[in-house]
Amino acid sequence: MTVLLTEDADGVRTLTLNRPHRRNALDAALWEALRDALVEAGRDRSVRVLVLTGAGGAFCSGADISQGVSAAHPLYRMRTLTEVTLLLHELPVPTIAQVTGVAVGAGWNLALGCDLVVATPEARFSQIFARRGLSLDCGGSWLLPKLVGLQQAKRLALLADVIDAEEARMLNLVAWVVAADKVNTFVRDLAARLAAGPPVALAQTKALLNENADRTLRGALASEARAQSVNFAGADVPEAYAAFADKRDPRFTGGWAVPRRTEGDDT
């Protein structure tokens, strides 16, 4: 069985965790497949948006502990987990987690590592690590305090409470709660809106928001100036201006608009 399914449509790549018999628990094969798929998505310029979801009515039940503790040194296992977390967080396209059923432990933190989380009312979430004698991983110790504040992060992590989709939305851990029979259409439309956006500008905006959370205002302004300079040198800004003048929707390509060299220009 293929543990990770890949589907492409109109610039949107959907990765589906496909171990439904284990509620898509992450074993070594799935971690490695996810790592390779994220590397490929980052390299493929036709990918404008990435959707991460799970098969069989669950998102991801965390690490697969059904076979007990692996004989491999934990450091080696954590390297793959760390690679996946960073690849997802730094992917230069918008990412959407479509969560149905359970999203717990590393599975929940993979969802939180996406830029936007859409959940169905039936979704359930837990930082289950404490129940397994473990500490947070997959970026949870960094993500949770930024999203919910330190006290709520400690409550979720130390008690390993199970919360529903509506509470997750109230805590800013979910952007939208959408009925199960409408969620596919909702995510498809959301992804289409993102895919139609300016790819270079969106990539830089995503990076700015991620990076500047830990910077001073002066540092953030410097990063914004650098990103905006790149945008103004690209083809999407003049296309947006022309579309505005023509009263039409812009057609963004992410192209590079290098001006022609004129006679007497020695620069």
mmCIF file of C-alpha atoms in Angstrom:
data_model
loop_
_atom_site.group_PDB
_atom_site.id
_atom_site.type_symbol
_atom_site.label_atom_id
_atom_site.label_comp_id
_atom_site.label_asym_id
_atom_site.label_seq_id
_atom_site.Cartn_x
_atom_site.Cartn_y
_atom_site.Cartn_z
ATOM 1 C CA MET A 1 0.000 0.000 0.000
ATOM 2 C CA THR A 2 1.220 3.488 -0.860
ATOM 3 C CA VAL A 3 1.481 5.302 2.470
ATOM 4 C CA LEU A 4 1.334 8.793 0.935
ATOM 5 C CA LEU A 5 -0.931 9.699 -1.973
ATOM 6 C CA THR A 6 -0.153 12.643 -4.264
ATOM 7 C CA GLU A 7 -2.643 14.449 -6.487
ATOM 8 C CA ASP A 8 -2.110 17.540 -8.657
ATOM 9 C CA ALA A 9 -4.845 19.802 -9.991
ATOM 10 C CA ASP A 10 -4.544 23.380 -11.254
ATOM 11 C CA GLY A 11 -1.405 24.210 -9.300
ATOM 12 C CA VAL A 12 -2.637 22.556 -6.079
ATOM 13 C CA ARG A 13 -0.791 19.506 -4.800
ATOM 14 C CA THR A 14 -2.662 17.380 -2.270
ATOM 15 C CA LEU A 15 -0.725 14.996 -0.045
ATOM 16 C CA THR A 16 -2.909 12.412 1.686
ATOM 17 C CA LEU A 17 -1.556 10.383 4.597
ATOM 18 C CA ASN A 18 -2.732 6.899 3.679
ATOM 19 C CA ARG A 19 -2.597 4.479 6.592
ATOM 20 C CA PRO A 20 -6.315 4.506 7.467
ATOM 21 C CA HIS A 21 -6.101 1.193 9.336
ATOM 22 C CA ARG A 22 -3.894 3.044 11.872
ATOM 23 C CA ARG A 23 -5.744 6.359 11.587
ATOM 24 C CA ASN A 24 -2.769 7.547 9.519
ATOM 25 C CA ALA A 25 -0.251 7.094 12.321
ATOM 26 C CA LEU A 26 3.250 8.067 11.267
ATOM 27 C CA ASP A 27 5.653 5.142 10.895
ATOM 28 C CA ALA A 28 9.167 5.320 9.462
ATOM 29 C CA ALA A 29 7.971 4.742 5.891
ATOM 30 C CA LEU A 30 5.384 7.540 6.085
ATOM 31 C CA TRP A 31 7.844 9.997 7.659
ATOM 32 C CA GLU A 32 10.321 9.313 4.855
ATOM 33 C CA ALA A 33 7.661 9.542 2.140
ATOM 34 C CA LEU A 34 6.429 12.839 3.560
ATOM 35 C CA ARG A 35 9.963 14.224 3.684
ATOM 36 C CA ASP A 36 10.618 13.275 0.064
ATOM 37 C CA ALA A 37 7.258 14.673 -1.069
ATOM 38 C CA LEU A 38 7.883 18.024 0.625
ATOM 39 C CA VAL A 39 11.340 18.286 -0.946
ATOM 40 C CA GLU A 40 9.792 17.635 -4.356
ATOM 41 C CA ALA A 41 6.964 20.123 -3.787
ATOM 42 C CA GLY A 42 9.474 22.808 -2.868
ATOM 43 C CA ARG A 43 11.383 22.229 -6.101
ATOM 44 C CA ASP A 44 8.395 21.989 -8.443
ATOM 45 C CA ARG A 45 7.495 25.470 -9.664
ATOM 46 C CA SER A 46 4.130 24.230 -10.958
ATOM 47 C CA VAL A 47 3.021 23.721 -7.347
ATOM 48 C CA ARG A 48 1.332 26.912 -6.134
ATOM 49 C CA VAL A 49 -0.454 25.501 -3.043
ATOM 50 C CA LEU A 50 -0.044 22.362 -0.935
ATOM 51 C CA VAL A 51 -2.926 20.655 0.898
ATOM 52 C CA LEU A 52 -2.165 18.092 3.602
ATOM 53 C CA THR A 53 -4.924 15.713 4.662
ATOM 54 C CA GLY A 54 -5.588 12.139 5.784
ATOM 55 C CA ALA A 55 -7.461 9.147 4.405
ATOM 56 C CA GLY A 56 -10.308 7.224 5.975
ATOM 57 C CA GLY A 57 -11.891 9.942 8.107
ATOM 58 C CA ALA A 58 -8.825 10.774 10.220
ATOM 59 C CA PHE A 59 -6.039 13.309 9.806
ATOM 60 C CA CYS A 60 -3.222 11.727 11.804
ATOM 61 C CA SER A 61 -3.105 9.909 15.139
ATOM 62 C CA GLY A 62 0.534 10.827 15.761
ATOM 63 C CA ALA A 63 3.515 8.519 15.796
ATOM 64 C CA ASP A 64 2.762 4.824 15.338
ATOM 65 C CA ILE A 65 3.601 3.143 18.641
ATOM 66 C CA SER A 66 1.892 -0.151 17.829
ATOM 67 C CA GLN A 67 5.213 -1.911 17.317
ATOM 68 C CA GLY A 68 6.802 -0.602 20.495
ATOM 69 C CA VAL A 69 10.082 1.279 20.798
ATOM 70 C CA SER A 70 12.302 1.070 17.727
ATOM 71 C CA ALA A 71 15.789 -0.391 18.045
ATOM 72 C CA ALA A 72 17.187 2.558 16.102
ATOM 73 C CA HIS A 73 18.811 5.318 18.127
ATOM 74 C CA PRO A 74 16.225 8.061 18.891
ATOM 75 C CA LEU A 75 18.574 10.696 17.470
ATOM 76 C CA TYR A 76 18.278 9.170 14.000
ATOM 77 C CA ARG A 77 14.491 9.010 14.192
ATOM 78 C CA MET A 78 14.288 12.618 15.370
ATOM 79 C CA ARG A 79 16.410 13.807 12.454
ATOM 80 C CA THR A 80 13.758 12.712 9.963
ATOM 81 C CA LEU A 81 10.997 14.266 12.058
ATOM 82 C CA THR A 82 12.951 17.518 12.265
ATOM 83 C CA GLU A 83 13.536 17.534 8.501
ATOM 84 C CA VAL A 84 9.814 17.104 7.810
ATOM 85 C CA THR A 85 8.857 19.847 10.260
ATOM 86 C CA LEU A 86 11.282 22.368 8.768
ATOM 87 C CA LEU A 87 10.405 21.456 5.178
ATOM 88 C CA LEU A 88 6.710 21.994 5.851
ATOM 89 C CA HIS A 89 7.253 25.239 7.777
ATOM 90 C CA GLU A 90 9.615 26.677 5.151
ATOM 91 C CA LEU A 91 7.821 25.453 2.032
ATOM 92 C CA PRO A 92 7.692 28.473 -0.309
ATOM 93 C CA VAL A 93 3.990 28.038 -1.128
ATOM 94 C CA PRO A 94 0.872 28.427 1.032
ATOM 95 C CA THR A 95 -0.126 25.244 2.848
ATOM 96 C CA ILE A 96 -3.542 24.105 4.066
ATOM 97 C CA ALA A 97 -4.279 21.333 6.560
ATOM 98 C CA GLN A 98 -7.679 19.707 5.988
ATOM 99 C CA VAL A 99 -8.466 17.958 9.266
ATOM 100 C CA THR A 100 -11.177 15.378 9.740
ATOM 101 C CA GLY A 101 -11.291 12.991 12.686
ATOM 102 C CA VAL A 102 -8.309 12.881 15.018
ATOM 103 C CA ALA A 103 -5.199 15.040 14.858
ATOM 104 C CA VAL A 104 -3.050 14.259 17.871
ATOM 105 C CA GLY A 105 0.578 14.492 18.904
ATOM 106 C CA ALA A 106 2.932 14.920 15.971
ATOM 107 C CA GLY A 107 -0.116 14.718 13.703
ATOM 108 C CA TRP A 108 -1.652 17.816 15.245
ATOM 109 C CA ASN A 109 1.646 19.664 15.096
ATOM 110 C CA LEU A 110 1.964 18.823 11.398
ATOM 111 C CA ALA A 111 -1.428 20.454 10.908
ATOM 112 C CA LEU A 112 -0.342 23.485 12.939
ATOM 113 C CA GLY A 113 2.785 23.678 10.785
ATOM 114 C CA CYS A 114 0.550 24.465 7.815
ATOM 115 C CA ASP A 115 -0.350 28.085 7.132
ATOM 116 C CA LEU A 116 -4.108 27.538 7.385
ATOM 117 C CA VAL A 117 -6.099 24.824 9.165
ATOM 118 C CA VAL A 118 -9.617 23.833 8.103
ATOM 119 C CA ALA A 119 -11.425 21.317 10.313
ATOM 120 C CA THR A 120 -14.752 19.547 10.323
ATOM 121 C CA PRO A 121 -16.928 19.652 13.474
ATOM 122 C CA GLU A 122 -16.046 16.012 14.146
ATOM 123 C CA ALA A 123 -12.305 16.740 14.398
ATOM 124 C CA ARG A 124 -10.590 16.154 17.729
ATOM 125 C CA PHE A 125 -7.175 17.431 18.789
ATOM 126 C CA SER A 126 -4.706 16.559 21.536
ATOM 127 C CA GLN A 127 -1.077 17.188 22.422
ATOM 128 C CA ILE A 128 -1.051 13.593 23.587
ATOM 129 C CA PHE A 129 2.672 13.390 24.379
ATOM 130 C CA ALA A 130 2.330 13.506 28.187
ATOM 131 C CA ARG A 131 0.123 10.403 28.090
ATOM 132 C CA ARG A 132 2.972 8.597 26.330
ATOM 133 C CA GLY A 133 5.666 9.760 28.762
ATOM 134 C CA LEU A 134 7.033 12.145 26.135
ATOM 135 C CA SER A 135 7.589 15.858 25.597
ATOM 136 C CA LEU A 136 6.334 17.914 22.662
ATOM 137 C CA ASP A 137 7.936 17.432 19.271
ATOM 138 C CA CYS A 138 7.331 18.299 15.611
ATOM 139 C CA GLY A 139 7.597 21.984 16.510
ATOM 140 C CA GLY A 140 4.817 22.001 19.090
ATOM 141 C CA SER A 141 6.847 23.762 21.788
ATOM 142 C CA TRP A 142 7.495 26.639 19.340
ATOM 143 C CA LEU A 143 4.102 26.764 17.635
ATOM 144 C CA LEU A 144 1.686 26.501 20.550
ATOM 145 C CA PRO A 145 2.801 29.514 22.635
ATOM 146 C CA LYS A 146 2.788 31.707 19.515
ATOM 147 C CA LEU A 147 -0.733 30.657 18.616
ATOM 148 C CA VAL A 148 -2.481 30.480 21.991
ATOM 149 C CA GLY A 149 -0.205 32.156 24.538
ATOM 150 C CA LEU A 150 1.990 30.524 27.147
ATOM 151 C CA GLN A 151 -0.648 29.538 29.731
ATOM 152 C CA GLN A 152 -3.004 27.848 27.253
ATOM 153 C CA ALA A 153 -0.007 26.147 25.634
ATOM 154 C CA LYS A 154 0.971 24.713 29.007
ATOM 155 C CA ARG A 155 -2.585 23.572 29.645
ATOM 156 C CA LEU A 156 -2.749 21.727 26.336
ATOM 157 C CA ALA A 157 0.739 20.227 26.678
ATOM 158 C CA LEU A 158 0.829 19.302 30.373
ATOM 159 C CA LEU A 159 -2.688 17.889 30.635
ATOM 160 C CA ALA A 160 -2.903 16.448 27.104
ATOM 161 C CA ASP A 161 -6.576 17.444 26.981
ATOM 162 C CA VAL A 162 -8.671 16.444 23.997
ATOM 163 C CA ILE A 163 -10.429 19.460 22.495
ATOM 164 C CA ASP A 164 -13.012 19.690 19.747
ATOM 165 C CA ALA A 165 -12.900 21.712 16.565
ATOM 166 C CA GLU A 166 -14.876 24.648 17.939
ATOM 167 C CA GLU A 167 -12.598 25.071 20.942
ATOM 168 C CA ALA A 168 -9.595 24.801 18.636
ATOM 169 C CA ARG A 169 -11.075 27.590 16.515
ATOM 170 C CA MET A 170 -11.651 29.779 19.585
ATOM 171 C CA LEU A 171 -8.002 29.234 20.573
ATOM 172 C CA ASN A 172 -6.810 30.298 17.083
ATOM 173 C CA LEU A 173 -5.625 26.765 16.295
ATOM 174 C CA VAL A 174 -8.152 26.366 13.469
ATOM 175 C CA ALA A 175 -9.086 29.058 10.964
ATOM 176 C CA TRP A 176 -12.402 27.563 9.800
ATOM 177 C CA VAL A 177 -14.781 24.827 10.946
ATOM 178 C CA VAL A 178 -16.710 23.501 7.945
ATOM 179 C CA ALA A 179 -19.309 20.750 7.724
ATOM 180 C CA ALA A 180 -17.941 17.417 6.545
ATOM 181 C CA ASP A 181 -20.103 17.359 3.413
ATOM 182 C CA LYS A 182 -18.828 20.801 2.392
ATOM 183 C CA VAL A 183 -15.186 20.727 3.476
ATOM 184 C CA ASN A 184 -13.770 19.355 0.211
ATOM 185 C CA THR A 185 -15.388 22.138 -1.793
ATOM 186 C CA PHE A 186 -14.343 24.742 0.757
ATOM 187 C CA VAL A 187 -10.687 23.673 0.705
ATOM 188 C CA ARG A 188 -10.688 23.384 -3.082
ATOM 189 C CA ASP A 189 -12.015 26.947 -3.421
ATOM 190 C CA LEU A 190 -9.584 28.251 -0.793
ATOM 191 C CA ALA A 191 -6.656 26.574 -2.535
ATOM 192 C CA ALA A 192 -7.781 27.988 -5.888
ATOM 193 C CA ARG A 193 -7.789 31.513 -4.448
ATOM 194 C CA LEU A 194 -4.263 31.045 -3.146
ATOM 195 C CA ALA A 195 -3.057 29.420 -6.363
ATOM 196 C CA ALA A 196 -4.287 32.448 -8.316
ATOM 197 C CA GLY A 197 -2.179 34.781 -6.172
ATOM 198 C CA PRO A 198 1.304 36.149 -6.961
ATOM 199 C CA PRO A 199 3.619 33.220 -6.116
ATOM 200 C CA VAL A 200 6.779 35.196 -5.353
ATOM 201 C CA ALA A 201 4.978 37.761 -3.209
ATOM 202 C CA LEU A 202 3.069 35.068 -1.303
ATOM 203 C CA ALA A 203 6.255 33.094 -0.685
ATOM 204 C CA GLN A 204 7.953 36.178 0.718
ATOM 205 C CA THR A 205 4.935 37.178 2.803
ATOM 206 C CA LYS A 206 4.814 33.708 4.331
ATOM 207 C CA ALA A 207 8.537 33.868 5.136
ATOM 208 C CA LEU A 208 8.212 37.373 6.600
ATOM 209 C CA LEU A 209 5.388 36.351 8.913
ATOM 210 C CA ASN A 210 7.259 33.251 10.069
ATOM 211 C CA GLU A 211 10.635 34.943 10.530
ATOM 212 C CA ASN A 212 9.591 38.308 11.940
ATOM 213 C CA ALA A 213 7.695 36.850 14.883
ATOM 214 C CA ASP A 214 11.043 36.710 16.687
ATOM 215 C CA ARG A 215 12.596 39.930 15.359
ATOM 216 C CA THR A 216 12.638 43.530 16.422
ATOM 217 C CA LEU A 217 10.592 46.073 14.490
ATOM 218 C CA ARG A 218 13.794 47.382 12.917
ATOM 219 C CA GLY A 219 14.721 43.898 11.724
ATOM 220 C CA ALA A 220 11.215 43.247 10.431
ATOM 221 C CA LEU A 221 11.214 46.505 8.456
ATOM 222 C CA ALA A 222 14.544 45.587 6.875
ATOM 223 C CA SER A 223 13.164 42.188 5.852
ATOM 224 C CA GLU A 224 10.044 43.792 4.396
ATOM 225 C CA ALA A 225 12.116 46.259 2.358
ATOM 226 C CA ARG A 226 14.202 43.417 0.945
ATOM 227 C CA ALA A 227 11.124 41.406 0.004
ATOM 228 C CA GLN A 228 9.337 44.370 -1.547
ATOM 229 C CA SER A 229 12.370 45.184 -3.688
ATOM 230 C CA VAL A 230 12.235 41.663 -5.117
ATOM 231 C CA ASN A 231 8.510 42.052 -5.807
ATOM 232 C CA PHE A 232 8.934 45.340 -7.680
ATOM 233 C CA ALA A 233 11.581 43.738 -9.895
ATOM 234 C CA GLY A 234 9.201 40.954 -10.905
ATOM 235 C CA ALA A 235 6.504 40.669 -13.553
ATOM 236 C CA ASP A 236 3.562 40.357 -11.163
ATOM 237 C CA VAL A 237 3.496 43.966 -9.945
ATOM 238 C CA PRO A 238 3.147 45.560 -13.406
ATOM 239 C CA GLU A 239 0.598 42.855 -14.265
ATOM 240 C CA ALA A 240 -1.418 43.767 -11.153
ATOM 241 C CA TYR A 241 -1.270 47.477 -12.052
ATOM 242 C CA ALA A 242 -2.336 46.769 -15.642
ATOM 243 C CA ALA A 243 -5.194 44.536 -14.466
ATOM 244 C CA PHE A 244 -6.389 47.272 -12.124
ATOM 245 C CA ALA A 245 -6.379 49.793 -14.988
ATOM 246 C CA ASP A 246 -8.154 47.328 -17.290
ATOM 247 C CA LYS A 247 -10.682 46.323 -14.602
ATOM 248 C CA ARG A 248 -9.858 42.624 -14.897
ATOM 249 C CA ASP A 249 -8.382 39.902 -12.707
ATOM 250 C CA PRO A 250 -4.566 39.752 -12.779
ATOM 251 C CA ARG A 251 -2.776 36.707 -14.181
ATOM 252 C CA PHE A 252 0.189 36.128 -11.892
ATOM 253 C CA THR A 253 3.115 34.042 -13.129
ATOM 254 C CA GLY A 254 5.964 34.747 -10.716
ATOM 255 C CA GLY A 255 8.080 35.829 -13.669
ATOM 256 C CA TRP A 256 11.120 38.084 -13.526
ATOM 257 C CA ALA A 257 10.954 41.446 -15.294
ATOM 258 C CA VAL A 258 14.544 42.506 -15.903
ATOM 259 C CA PRO A 259 14.611 45.877 -17.724
ATOM 260 C CA ARG A 260 16.429 46.049 -21.041
ATOM 261 C CA ARG A 261 19.854 47.606 -21.005
ATOM 262 C CA THR A 262 19.812 50.984 -22.726
ATOM 263 C CA GLU A 263 22.638 52.647 -24.619
ATOM 264 C CA GLY A 264 24.984 54.499 -22.309
ATOM 265 C CA ASP A 265 23.908 52.487 -19.263
ATOM 266 C CA ASP A 266 27.145 51.402 -17.594
ATOM 267 C CA THR A 267 25.523 49.852 -14.498
#
